[in-house]
Amino acid sequence: MSYYRTFRGFFRIIFSLVFRWQVIGREHIPKEGPVILCANHISLWDPPLLGSGIERMVNFMAKEELFRIPVIGFLITKFGAFPVKRGAGDRAAIRTTLKLLEEGKIFGIFPEGTRSKTGEVGEGMPGVAMFALKSQALVIPVAIIGPYRLFRPIKIVYGEPIDLTRLREAKSSADTLKETSDLIMDHIRNLRNQHRS
């Protein structure tokens, strides 16, 4: 955790001085208990931004190739990342995620699965819905409003938790996953639209 705090402090300096960041909605993050942060994805800066905006540690999936790069692998591990095989259902990464949530930790995910080329919020992958429905974690939409430009404001907005009671009680199906994913993305999209200026 000490490494994490050090890196977070470093990124907070960058975001404050270089990008003049604005953090909105920190009060929506509970002080304890499992949380899934679901954010739109526009830049490689997004993971450290998502984690730097709050006090609790945020855990992420990162493509396994990054962990083979000596310095990068060390740094992202200390910043709360764990490996995932992209393009396939990685059972180990799924188990790791669900275990983190069972332990009451925070998991950050970018449901689109890749960076948006247009800056608009796209469709979510079914993985985020699976984690949301298989856990009892609070699901919090997060809007990242860019672009990242030197000395231009970047906003990160943490929204209110999404009520998934009905969907968690529904029969598990592809339709339920799709509805859950769409609901999460709609909340991210609405949050982004509300705070654009």
mmCIF file with all atom_site columns, C-alpha atoms in Angstrom:
data_model
loop_
_atom_site.group_PDB
_atom_site.id
_atom_site.type_symbol
_atom_site.label_atom_id
_atom_site.label_alt_id
_atom_site.label_comp_id
_atom_site.label_asym_id
_atom_site.label_entity_id
_atom_site.label_seq_id
_atom_site.pdbx_PDB_ins_code
_atom_site.Cartn_x
_atom_site.Cartn_y
_atom_site.Cartn_z
_atom_site.occupancy
_atom_site.B_iso_or_equiv
_atom_site.pdbx_formal_charge
_atom_site.auth_seq_id
_atom_site.auth_comp_id
_atom_site.auth_asym_id
_atom_site.auth_atom_id
_atom_site.pdbx_PDB_model_num
ATOM 1   C CA . MET A 1 1   ? 0.000   0.000   0.000   1.00 0.00 ? 1   MET A CA 1
ATOM 2   C CA . SER A 1 2   ? 2.913   2.358   0.635   1.00 0.00 ? 2   SER A CA 1
ATOM 3   C CA . TYR A 1 3   ? 4.020   2.004   -3.004  1.00 0.00 ? 3   TYR A CA 1
ATOM 4   C CA . TYR A 1 4   ? 0.447   2.660   -4.083  1.00 0.00 ? 4   TYR A CA 1
ATOM 5   C CA . ARG A 1 5   ? 0.223   5.851   -2.043  1.00 0.00 ? 5   ARG A CA 1
ATOM 6   C CA . THR A 1 6   ? 3.562   7.029   -3.414  1.00 0.00 ? 6   THR A CA 1
ATOM 7   C CA . PHE A 1 7   ? 2.505   6.478   -7.030  1.00 0.00 ? 7   PHE A CA 1
ATOM 8   C CA . ARG A 1 8   ? -0.908  7.992   -6.372  1.00 0.00 ? 8   ARG A CA 1
ATOM 9   C CA . GLY A 1 9   ? 0.742   11.081  -4.891  1.00 0.00 ? 9   GLY A CA 1
ATOM 10  C CA . PHE A 1 10  ? 3.000   11.349  -7.943  1.00 0.00 ? 10  PHE A CA 1
ATOM 11  C CA . PHE A 1 11  ? 0.043   11.128  -10.344 1.00 0.00 ? 11  PHE A CA 1
ATOM 12  C CA . ARG A 1 12  ? -1.960  13.631  -8.306  1.00 0.00 ? 12  ARG A CA 1
ATOM 13  C CA . ILE A 1 13  ? 0.843   16.156  -8.793  1.00 0.00 ? 13  ILE A CA 1
ATOM 14  C CA . ILE A 1 14  ? 0.813   15.523  -12.555 1.00 0.00 ? 14  ILE A CA 1
ATOM 15  C CA . PHE A 1 15  ? -2.964  15.796  -12.791 1.00 0.00 ? 15  PHE A CA 1
ATOM 16  C CA . SER A 1 16  ? -2.979  18.976  -10.694 1.00 0.00 ? 16  SER A CA 1
ATOM 17  C CA . LEU A 1 17  ? -0.131  20.823  -12.383 1.00 0.00 ? 17  LEU A CA 1
ATOM 18  C CA . VAL A 1 18  ? -0.197  19.503  -15.948 1.00 0.00 ? 18  VAL A CA 1
ATOM 19  C CA . PHE A 1 19  ? -3.892  18.781  -16.524 1.00 0.00 ? 19  PHE A CA 1
ATOM 20  C CA . ARG A 1 20  ? -5.540  20.988  -13.862 1.00 0.00 ? 20  ARG A CA 1
ATOM 21  C CA . TRP A 1 21  ? -7.894  18.186  -12.927 1.00 0.00 ? 21  TRP A CA 1
ATOM 22  C CA . GLN A 1 22  ? -11.299 18.552  -11.340 1.00 0.00 ? 22  GLN A CA 1
ATOM 23  C CA . VAL A 1 23  ? -12.621 15.719  -9.166  1.00 0.00 ? 23  VAL A CA 1
ATOM 24  C CA . ILE A 1 24  ? -16.382 15.607  -8.586  1.00 0.00 ? 24  ILE A CA 1
ATOM 25  C CA . GLY A 1 25  ? -18.464 13.170  -6.530  1.00 0.00 ? 25  GLY A CA 1
ATOM 26  C CA . ARG A 1 26  ? -15.873 11.691  -4.159  1.00 0.00 ? 26  ARG A CA 1
ATOM 27  C CA . GLU A 1 27  ? -18.632 11.520  -1.551  1.00 0.00 ? 27  GLU A CA 1
ATOM 28  C CA . HIS A 1 28  ? -20.283 8.702   -3.512  1.00 0.00 ? 28  HIS A CA 1
ATOM 29  C CA . ILE A 1 29  ? -17.408 6.347   -2.712  1.00 0.00 ? 29  ILE A CA 1
ATOM 30  C CA . PRO A 1 30  ? -18.096 4.462   0.550   1.00 0.00 ? 30  PRO A CA 1
ATOM 31  C CA . LYS A 1 31  ? -15.282 4.242   3.077   1.00 0.00 ? 31  LYS A CA 1
ATOM 32  C CA . GLU A 1 32  ? -15.502 0.446   3.082   1.00 0.00 ? 32  GLU A CA 1
ATOM 33  C CA . GLY A 1 33  ? -17.179 -2.416  1.257   1.00 0.00 ? 33  GLY A CA 1
ATOM 34  C CA . PRO A 1 34  ? -16.966 -3.745  -2.313  1.00 0.00 ? 34  PRO A CA 1
ATOM 35  C CA . VAL A 1 35  ? -17.221 -1.259  -5.167  1.00 0.00 ? 35  VAL A CA 1
ATOM 36  C CA . ILE A 1 36  ? -17.023 -1.547  -8.948  1.00 0.00 ? 36  ILE A CA 1
ATOM 37  C CA . LEU A 1 37  ? -15.989 1.703   -10.623 1.00 0.00 ? 37  LEU A CA 1
ATOM 38  C CA . CYS A 1 38  ? -17.189 1.700   -14.243 1.00 0.00 ? 38  CYS A CA 1
ATOM 39  C CA . ALA A 1 39  ? -15.623 4.423   -16.382 1.00 0.00 ? 39  ALA A CA 1
ATOM 40  C CA . ASN A 1 40  ? -15.496 5.448   -20.010 1.00 0.00 ? 40  ASN A CA 1
ATOM 41  C CA . HIS A 1 41  ? -12.083 5.062   -21.636 1.00 0.00 ? 41  HIS A CA 1
ATOM 42  C CA . ILE A 1 42  ? -10.366 7.791   -23.670 1.00 0.00 ? 42  ILE A CA 1
ATOM 43  C CA . SER A 1 43  ? -6.659  7.580   -22.828 1.00 0.00 ? 43  SER A CA 1
ATOM 44  C CA . LEU A 1 44  ? -3.831  5.562   -21.285 1.00 0.00 ? 44  LEU A CA 1
ATOM 45  C CA . TRP A 1 45  ? -3.986  8.142   -18.484 1.00 0.00 ? 45  TRP A CA 1
ATOM 46  C CA . ASP A 1 46  ? -7.427  6.857   -17.418 1.00 0.00 ? 46  ASP A CA 1
ATOM 47  C CA . PRO A 1 47  ? -6.363  4.098   -14.952 1.00 0.00 ? 47  PRO A CA 1
ATOM 48  C CA . PRO A 1 48  ? -4.139  6.340   -12.813 1.00 0.00 ? 48  PRO A CA 1
ATOM 49  C CA . LEU A 1 49  ? -6.743  9.116   -13.012 1.00 0.00 ? 49  LEU A CA 1
ATOM 50  C CA . LEU A 1 50  ? -9.502  6.760   -11.832 1.00 0.00 ? 50  LEU A CA 1
ATOM 51  C CA . GLY A 1 51  ? -7.396  5.614   -8.877  1.00 0.00 ? 51  GLY A CA 1
ATOM 52  C CA . SER A 1 52  ? -5.961  9.019   -7.980  1.00 0.00 ? 52  SER A CA 1
ATOM 53  C CA . GLY A 1 53  ? -9.314  10.711  -7.509  1.00 0.00 ? 53  GLY A CA 1
ATOM 54  C CA . ILE A 1 54  ? -10.244 8.796   -4.343  1.00 0.00 ? 54  ILE A CA 1
ATOM 55  C CA . GLU A 1 55  ? -8.573  7.702   -1.112  1.00 0.00 ? 55  GLU A CA 1
ATOM 56  C CA . ARG A 1 56  ? -9.198  3.954   -1.295  1.00 0.00 ? 56  ARG A CA 1
ATOM 57  C CA . MET A 1 57  ? -7.008  1.678   -3.390  1.00 0.00 ? 57  MET A CA 1
ATOM 58  C CA . VAL A 1 58  ? -8.418  0.713   -6.796  1.00 0.00 ? 58  VAL A CA 1
ATOM 59  C CA . ASN A 1 59  ? -7.529  -2.639  -8.393  1.00 0.00 ? 59  ASN A CA 1
ATOM 60  C CA . PHE A 1 60  ? -7.457  -3.097  -12.174 1.00 0.00 ? 60  PHE A CA 1
ATOM 61  C CA . MET A 1 61  ? -7.069  -5.730  -14.835 1.00 0.00 ? 61  MET A CA 1
ATOM 62  C CA . ALA A 1 62  ? -4.236  -5.069  -17.289 1.00 0.00 ? 62  ALA A CA 1
ATOM 63  C CA . LYS A 1 63  ? -3.214  -7.078  -20.338 1.00 0.00 ? 63  LYS A CA 1
ATOM 64  C CA . GLU A 1 64  ? -0.722  -9.741  -19.367 1.00 0.00 ? 64  GLU A CA 1
ATOM 65  C CA . GLU A 1 65  ? 1.888   -8.565  -21.884 1.00 0.00 ? 65  GLU A CA 1
ATOM 66  C CA . LEU A 1 66  ? 2.535   -5.484  -19.756 1.00 0.00 ? 66  LEU A CA 1
ATOM 67  C CA . PHE A 1 67  ? 3.662   -7.611  -16.817 1.00 0.00 ? 67  PHE A CA 1
ATOM 68  C CA . ARG A 1 68  ? 6.513   -9.061  -18.905 1.00 0.00 ? 68  ARG A CA 1
ATOM 69  C CA . ILE A 1 69  ? 8.116   -5.618  -19.223 1.00 0.00 ? 69  ILE A CA 1
ATOM 70  C CA . PRO A 1 70  ? 10.405  -5.423  -16.150 1.00 0.00 ? 70  PRO A CA 1
ATOM 71  C CA . VAL A 1 71  ? 9.895   -1.852  -14.930 1.00 0.00 ? 71  VAL A CA 1
ATOM 72  C CA . ILE A 1 72  ? 6.329   -1.463  -16.217 1.00 0.00 ? 72  ILE A CA 1
ATOM 73  C CA . GLY A 1 73  ? 5.280   -4.805  -14.757 1.00 0.00 ? 73  GLY A CA 1
ATOM 74  C CA . PHE A 1 74  ? 6.625   -3.846  -11.339 1.00 0.00 ? 74  PHE A CA 1
ATOM 75  C CA . LEU A 1 75  ? 4.992   -0.425  -11.364 1.00 0.00 ? 75  LEU A CA 1
ATOM 76  C CA . ILE A 1 76  ? 1.521   -1.494  -12.462 1.00 0.00 ? 76  ILE A CA 1
ATOM 77  C CA . THR A 1 77  ? 1.529   -4.351  -9.943  1.00 0.00 ? 77  THR A CA 1
ATOM 78  C CA . LYS A 1 78  ? 2.245   -1.864  -7.167  1.00 0.00 ? 78  LYS A CA 1
ATOM 79  C CA . PHE A 1 79  ? -0.504  0.360   -8.548  1.00 0.00 ? 79  PHE A CA 1
ATOM 80  C CA . GLY A 1 80  ? -3.094  -2.383  -8.039  1.00 0.00 ? 80  GLY A CA 1
ATOM 81  C CA . ALA A 1 81  ? -3.118  -4.129  -11.425 1.00 0.00 ? 81  ALA A CA 1
ATOM 82  C CA . PHE A 1 82  ? -3.354  -7.863  -12.088 1.00 0.00 ? 82  PHE A CA 1
ATOM 83  C CA . PRO A 1 83  ? -2.985  -9.687  -15.441 1.00 0.00 ? 83  PRO A CA 1
ATOM 84  C CA . VAL A 1 84  ? -5.728  -10.711 -17.845 1.00 0.00 ? 84  VAL A CA 1
ATOM 85  C CA . LYS A 1 85  ? -5.505  -12.535 -21.155 1.00 0.00 ? 85  LYS A CA 1
ATOM 86  C CA . ARG A 1 86  ? -7.299  -10.377 -23.679 1.00 0.00 ? 86  ARG A CA 1
ATOM 87  C CA . GLY A 1 87  ? -9.547  -11.870 -26.326 1.00 0.00 ? 87  GLY A CA 1
ATOM 88  C CA . ALA A 1 88  ? -10.557 -14.878 -24.226 1.00 0.00 ? 88  ALA A CA 1
ATOM 89  C CA . GLY A 1 89  ? -12.465 -15.608 -21.064 1.00 0.00 ? 89  GLY A CA 1
ATOM 90  C CA . ASP A 1 90  ? -9.643  -15.585 -18.520 1.00 0.00 ? 90  ASP A CA 1
ATOM 91  C CA . ARG A 1 91  ? -10.990 -17.650 -15.620 1.00 0.00 ? 91  ARG A CA 1
ATOM 92  C CA . ALA A 1 92  ? -8.089  -16.749 -13.330 1.00 0.00 ? 92  ALA A CA 1
ATOM 93  C CA . ALA A 1 93  ? -8.676  -13.016 -13.833 1.00 0.00 ? 93  ALA A CA 1
ATOM 94  C CA . ILE A 1 94  ? -12.423 -13.489 -13.274 1.00 0.00 ? 94  ILE A CA 1
ATOM 95  C CA . ARG A 1 95  ? -11.771 -15.384 -10.026 1.00 0.00 ? 95  ARG A CA 1
ATOM 96  C CA . THR A 1 96  ? -9.302  -12.727 -8.890  1.00 0.00 ? 96  THR A CA 1
ATOM 97  C CA . THR A 1 97  ? -11.839 -9.974  -9.530  1.00 0.00 ? 97  THR A CA 1
ATOM 98  C CA . LEU A 1 98  ? -14.669 -11.719 -7.678  1.00 0.00 ? 98  LEU A CA 1
ATOM 99  C CA . LYS A 1 99  ? -12.327 -12.534 -4.765  1.00 0.00 ? 99  LYS A CA 1
ATOM 100 C CA . LEU A 1 100 ? -11.288 -8.874  -4.492  1.00 0.00 ? 100 LEU A CA 1
ATOM 101 C CA . LEU A 1 101 ? -14.941 -7.872  -4.336  1.00 0.00 ? 101 LEU A CA 1
ATOM 102 C CA . GLU A 1 102 ? -15.707 -10.577 -1.759  1.00 0.00 ? 102 GLU A CA 1
ATOM 103 C CA . GLU A 1 103 ? -12.917 -9.074  0.352   1.00 0.00 ? 103 GLU A CA 1
ATOM 104 C CA . GLY A 1 104 ? -14.613 -5.678  0.205   1.00 0.00 ? 104 GLY A CA 1
ATOM 105 C CA . LYS A 1 105 ? -12.146 -4.012  -2.160  1.00 0.00 ? 105 LYS A CA 1
ATOM 106 C CA . ILE A 1 106 ? -12.561 -1.645  -5.099  1.00 0.00 ? 106 ILE A CA 1
ATOM 107 C CA . PHE A 1 107 ? -12.288 -2.855  -8.682  1.00 0.00 ? 107 PHE A CA 1
ATOM 108 C CA . GLY A 1 108 ? -11.979 -0.386  -11.560 1.00 0.00 ? 108 GLY A CA 1
ATOM 109 C CA . ILE A 1 109 ? -13.040 -1.359  -15.054 1.00 0.00 ? 109 ILE A CA 1
ATOM 110 C CA . PHE A 1 110 ? -13.492 0.279   -18.443 1.00 0.00 ? 110 PHE A CA 1
ATOM 111 C CA . PRO A 1 111 ? -16.558 -1.551  -19.824 1.00 0.00 ? 111 PRO A CA 1
ATOM 112 C CA . GLU A 1 112 ? -15.950 -0.509  -23.444 1.00 0.00 ? 112 GLU A CA 1
ATOM 113 C CA . GLY A 1 113 ? -12.881 -2.746  -23.422 1.00 0.00 ? 113 GLY A CA 1
ATOM 114 C CA . THR A 1 114 ? -10.797 -0.334  -25.474 1.00 0.00 ? 114 THR A CA 1
ATOM 115 C CA . ARG A 1 115 ? -10.193 3.395   -25.806 1.00 0.00 ? 115 ARG A CA 1
ATOM 116 C CA . SER A 1 116 ? -12.811 5.428   -27.650 1.00 0.00 ? 116 SER A CA 1
ATOM 117 C CA . LYS A 1 117 ? -11.420 6.938   -30.839 1.00 0.00 ? 117 LYS A CA 1
ATOM 118 C CA . THR A 1 118 ? -14.107 9.634   -30.940 1.00 0.00 ? 118 THR A CA 1
ATOM 119 C CA . GLY A 1 119 ? -14.303 10.460  -27.250 1.00 0.00 ? 119 GLY A CA 1
ATOM 120 C CA . GLU A 1 120 ? -17.953 9.400   -27.181 1.00 0.00 ? 120 GLU A CA 1
ATOM 121 C CA . VAL A 1 121 ? -19.144 6.664   -24.811 1.00 0.00 ? 121 VAL A CA 1
ATOM 122 C CA . GLY A 1 122 ? -19.580 3.367   -26.663 1.00 0.00 ? 122 GLY A CA 1
ATOM 123 C CA . GLU A 1 123 ? -21.221 0.055   -25.827 1.00 0.00 ? 123 GLU A CA 1
ATOM 124 C CA . GLY A 1 124 ? -20.181 -1.970  -22.807 1.00 0.00 ? 124 GLY A CA 1
ATOM 125 C CA . MET A 1 125 ? -18.837 -5.507  -22.929 1.00 0.00 ? 125 MET A CA 1
ATOM 126 C CA . PRO A 1 126 ? -20.744 -8.233  -21.035 1.00 0.00 ? 126 PRO A CA 1
ATOM 127 C CA . GLY A 1 127 ? -17.900 -8.742  -18.533 1.00 0.00 ? 127 GLY A CA 1
ATOM 128 C CA . VAL A 1 128 ? -18.829 -5.688  -16.469 1.00 0.00 ? 128 VAL A CA 1
ATOM 129 C CA . ALA A 1 129 ? -22.414 -6.943  -16.163 1.00 0.00 ? 129 ALA A CA 1
ATOM 130 C CA . MET A 1 130 ? -21.204 -10.347 -15.029 1.00 0.00 ? 130 MET A CA 1
ATOM 131 C CA . PHE A 1 131 ? -19.105 -8.831  -12.229 1.00 0.00 ? 131 PHE A CA 1
ATOM 132 C CA . ALA A 1 132 ? -21.970 -6.541  -11.226 1.00 0.00 ? 132 ALA A CA 1
ATOM 133 C CA . LEU A 1 133 ? -24.522 -9.367  -11.059 1.00 0.00 ? 133 LEU A CA 1
ATOM 134 C CA . LYS A 1 134 ? -22.285 -12.011 -9.478  1.00 0.00 ? 134 LYS A CA 1
ATOM 135 C CA . SER A 1 135 ? -21.227 -9.726  -6.631  1.00 0.00 ? 135 SER A CA 1
ATOM 136 C CA . GLN A 1 136 ? -23.022 -7.523  -4.149  1.00 0.00 ? 136 GLN A CA 1
ATOM 137 C CA . ALA A 1 137 ? -20.685 -4.626  -4.889  1.00 0.00 ? 137 ALA A CA 1
ATOM 138 C CA . LEU A 1 138 ? -21.886 -1.071  -5.279  1.00 0.00 ? 138 LEU A CA 1
ATOM 139 C CA . VAL A 1 139 ? -21.660 -0.223  -8.970  1.00 0.00 ? 139 VAL A CA 1
ATOM 140 C CA . ILE A 1 140 ? -20.604 3.389   -9.464  1.00 0.00 ? 140 ILE A CA 1
ATOM 141 C CA . PRO A 1 141 ? -20.530 5.046   -12.902 1.00 0.00 ? 141 PRO A CA 1
ATOM 142 C CA . VAL A 1 142 ? -17.559 7.308   -13.576 1.00 0.00 ? 142 VAL A CA 1
ATOM 143 C CA . ALA A 1 143 ? -17.272 9.873   -16.353 1.00 0.00 ? 143 ALA A CA 1
ATOM 144 C CA . ILE A 1 144 ? -13.856 10.965  -17.590 1.00 0.00 ? 144 ILE A CA 1
ATOM 145 C CA . ILE A 1 145 ? -14.226 14.190  -19.526 1.00 0.00 ? 145 ILE A CA 1
ATOM 146 C CA . GLY A 1 146 ? -11.201 15.168  -21.598 1.00 0.00 ? 146 GLY A CA 1
ATOM 147 C CA . PRO A 1 147 ? -9.295  15.444  -23.734 1.00 0.00 ? 147 PRO A CA 1
ATOM 148 C CA . TYR A 1 148 ? -5.943  15.301  -21.936 1.00 0.00 ? 148 TYR A CA 1
ATOM 149 C CA . ARG A 1 149 ? -4.170  18.452  -23.086 1.00 0.00 ? 149 ARG A CA 1
ATOM 150 C CA . LEU A 1 150 ? -1.409  20.366  -21.341 1.00 0.00 ? 150 LEU A CA 1
ATOM 151 C CA . PHE A 1 151 ? -2.758  22.904  -18.863 1.00 0.00 ? 151 PHE A CA 1
ATOM 152 C CA . ARG A 1 152 ? -6.356  22.204  -19.925 1.00 0.00 ? 152 ARG A CA 1
ATOM 153 C CA . PRO A 1 153 ? -8.868  20.904  -17.354 1.00 0.00 ? 153 PRO A CA 1
ATOM 154 C CA . ILE A 1 154 ? -9.615  17.190  -17.191 1.00 0.00 ? 154 ILE A CA 1
ATOM 155 C CA . LYS A 1 155 ? -12.672 16.151  -15.197 1.00 0.00 ? 155 LYS A CA 1
ATOM 156 C CA . ILE A 1 156 ? -13.416 12.924  -13.417 1.00 0.00 ? 156 ILE A CA 1
ATOM 157 C CA . VAL A 1 157 ? -16.926 12.542  -12.054 1.00 0.00 ? 157 VAL A CA 1
ATOM 158 C CA . TYR A 1 158 ? -17.908 9.734   -9.655  1.00 0.00 ? 158 TYR A CA 1
ATOM 159 C CA . GLY A 1 159 ? -21.670 9.233   -9.826  1.00 0.00 ? 159 GLY A CA 1
ATOM 160 C CA . GLU A 1 160 ? -24.245 7.811   -7.450  1.00 0.00 ? 160 GLU A CA 1
ATOM 161 C CA . PRO A 1 161 ? -24.465 3.997   -7.184  1.00 0.00 ? 161 PRO A CA 1
ATOM 162 C CA . ILE A 1 162 ? -26.671 2.302   -9.776  1.00 0.00 ? 162 ILE A CA 1
ATOM 163 C CA . ASP A 1 163 ? -29.668 0.382   -8.432  1.00 0.00 ? 163 ASP A CA 1
ATOM 164 C CA . LEU A 1 164 ? -29.305 -3.170  -9.787  1.00 0.00 ? 164 LEU A CA 1
ATOM 165 C CA . THR A 1 165 ? -31.769 -4.839  -7.400  1.00 0.00 ? 165 THR A CA 1
ATOM 166 C CA . ARG A 1 166 ? -34.249 -5.902  -10.097 1.00 0.00 ? 166 ARG A CA 1
ATOM 167 C CA . LEU A 1 167 ? -31.560 -7.233  -12.415 1.00 0.00 ? 167 LEU A CA 1
ATOM 168 C CA . ARG A 1 168 ? -29.800 -9.136  -9.630  1.00 0.00 ? 168 ARG A CA 1
ATOM 169 C CA . GLU A 1 169 ? -33.098 -10.809 -8.762  1.00 0.00 ? 169 GLU A CA 1
ATOM 170 C CA . ALA A 1 170 ? -33.883 -11.667 -12.401 1.00 0.00 ? 170 ALA A CA 1
ATOM 171 C CA . LYS A 1 171 ? -33.054 -14.985 -14.018 1.00 0.00 ? 171 LYS A CA 1
ATOM 172 C CA . SER A 1 172 ? -29.506 -15.033 -15.357 1.00 0.00 ? 172 SER A CA 1
ATOM 173 C CA . SER A 1 173 ? -29.498 -14.824 -19.147 1.00 0.00 ? 173 SER A CA 1
ATOM 174 C CA . ALA A 1 174 ? -27.807 -13.121 -22.078 1.00 0.00 ? 174 ALA A CA 1
ATOM 175 C CA . ASP A 1 175 ? -30.645 -10.587 -22.105 1.00 0.00 ? 175 ASP A CA 1
ATOM 176 C CA . THR A 1 176 ? -30.079 -9.759  -18.418 1.00 0.00 ? 176 THR A CA 1
ATOM 177 C CA . LEU A 1 177 ? -26.371 -9.261  -19.037 1.00 0.00 ? 177 LEU A CA 1
ATOM 178 C CA . LYS A 1 178 ? -27.096 -7.004  -22.008 1.00 0.00 ? 178 LYS A CA 1
ATOM 179 C CA . GLU A 1 179 ? -29.646 -4.953  -20.068 1.00 0.00 ? 179 GLU A CA 1
ATOM 180 C CA . THR A 1 180 ? -27.244 -4.554  -17.148 1.00 0.00 ? 180 THR A CA 1
ATOM 181 C CA . SER A 1 181 ? -24.379 -3.522  -19.407 1.00 0.00 ? 181 SER A CA 1
ATOM 182 C CA . ASP A 1 182 ? -26.589 -1.030  -21.265 1.00 0.00 ? 182 ASP A CA 1
ATOM 183 C CA . LEU A 1 183 ? -27.834 0.438   -17.986 1.00 0.00 ? 183 LEU A CA 1
ATOM 184 C CA . ILE A 1 184 ? -24.293 0.978   -16.717 1.00 0.00 ? 184 ILE A CA 1
ATOM 185 C CA . MET A 1 185 ? -23.210 2.630   -19.971 1.00 0.00 ? 185 MET A CA 1
ATOM 186 C CA . ASP A 1 186 ? -26.295 4.861   -19.974 1.00 0.00 ? 186 ASP A CA 1
ATOM 187 C CA . HIS A 1 187 ? -25.377 6.098   -16.495 1.00 0.00 ? 187 HIS A CA 1
ATOM 188 C CA . ILE A 1 188 ? -21.807 6.842   -17.609 1.00 0.00 ? 188 ILE A CA 1
ATOM 189 C CA . ARG A 1 189 ? -23.104 8.610   -20.728 1.00 0.00 ? 189 ARG A CA 1
ATOM 190 C CA . ASN A 1 190 ? -25.606 10.702  -18.754 1.00 0.00 ? 190 ASN A CA 1
ATOM 191 C CA . LEU A 1 191 ? -22.970 11.630  -16.174 1.00 0.00 ? 191 LEU A CA 1
ATOM 192 C CA . ARG A 1 192 ? -20.627 12.740  -18.929 1.00 0.00 ? 192 ARG A CA 1
ATOM 193 C CA . ASN A 1 193 ? -23.315 14.821  -20.633 1.00 0.00 ? 193 ASN A CA 1
ATOM 194 C CA . GLN A 1 194 ? -24.335 16.492  -17.361 1.00 0.00 ? 194 GLN A CA 1
ATOM 195 C CA . HIS A 1 195 ? -20.805 17.665  -16.572 1.00 0.00 ? 195 HIS A CA 1
ATOM 196 C CA . ARG A 1 196 ? -19.493 18.663  -19.985 1.00 0.00 ? 196 ARG A CA 1
ATOM 197 C CA . SER A 1 197 ? -18.797 22.346  -20.256 1.00 0.00 ? 197 SER A CA 1
#
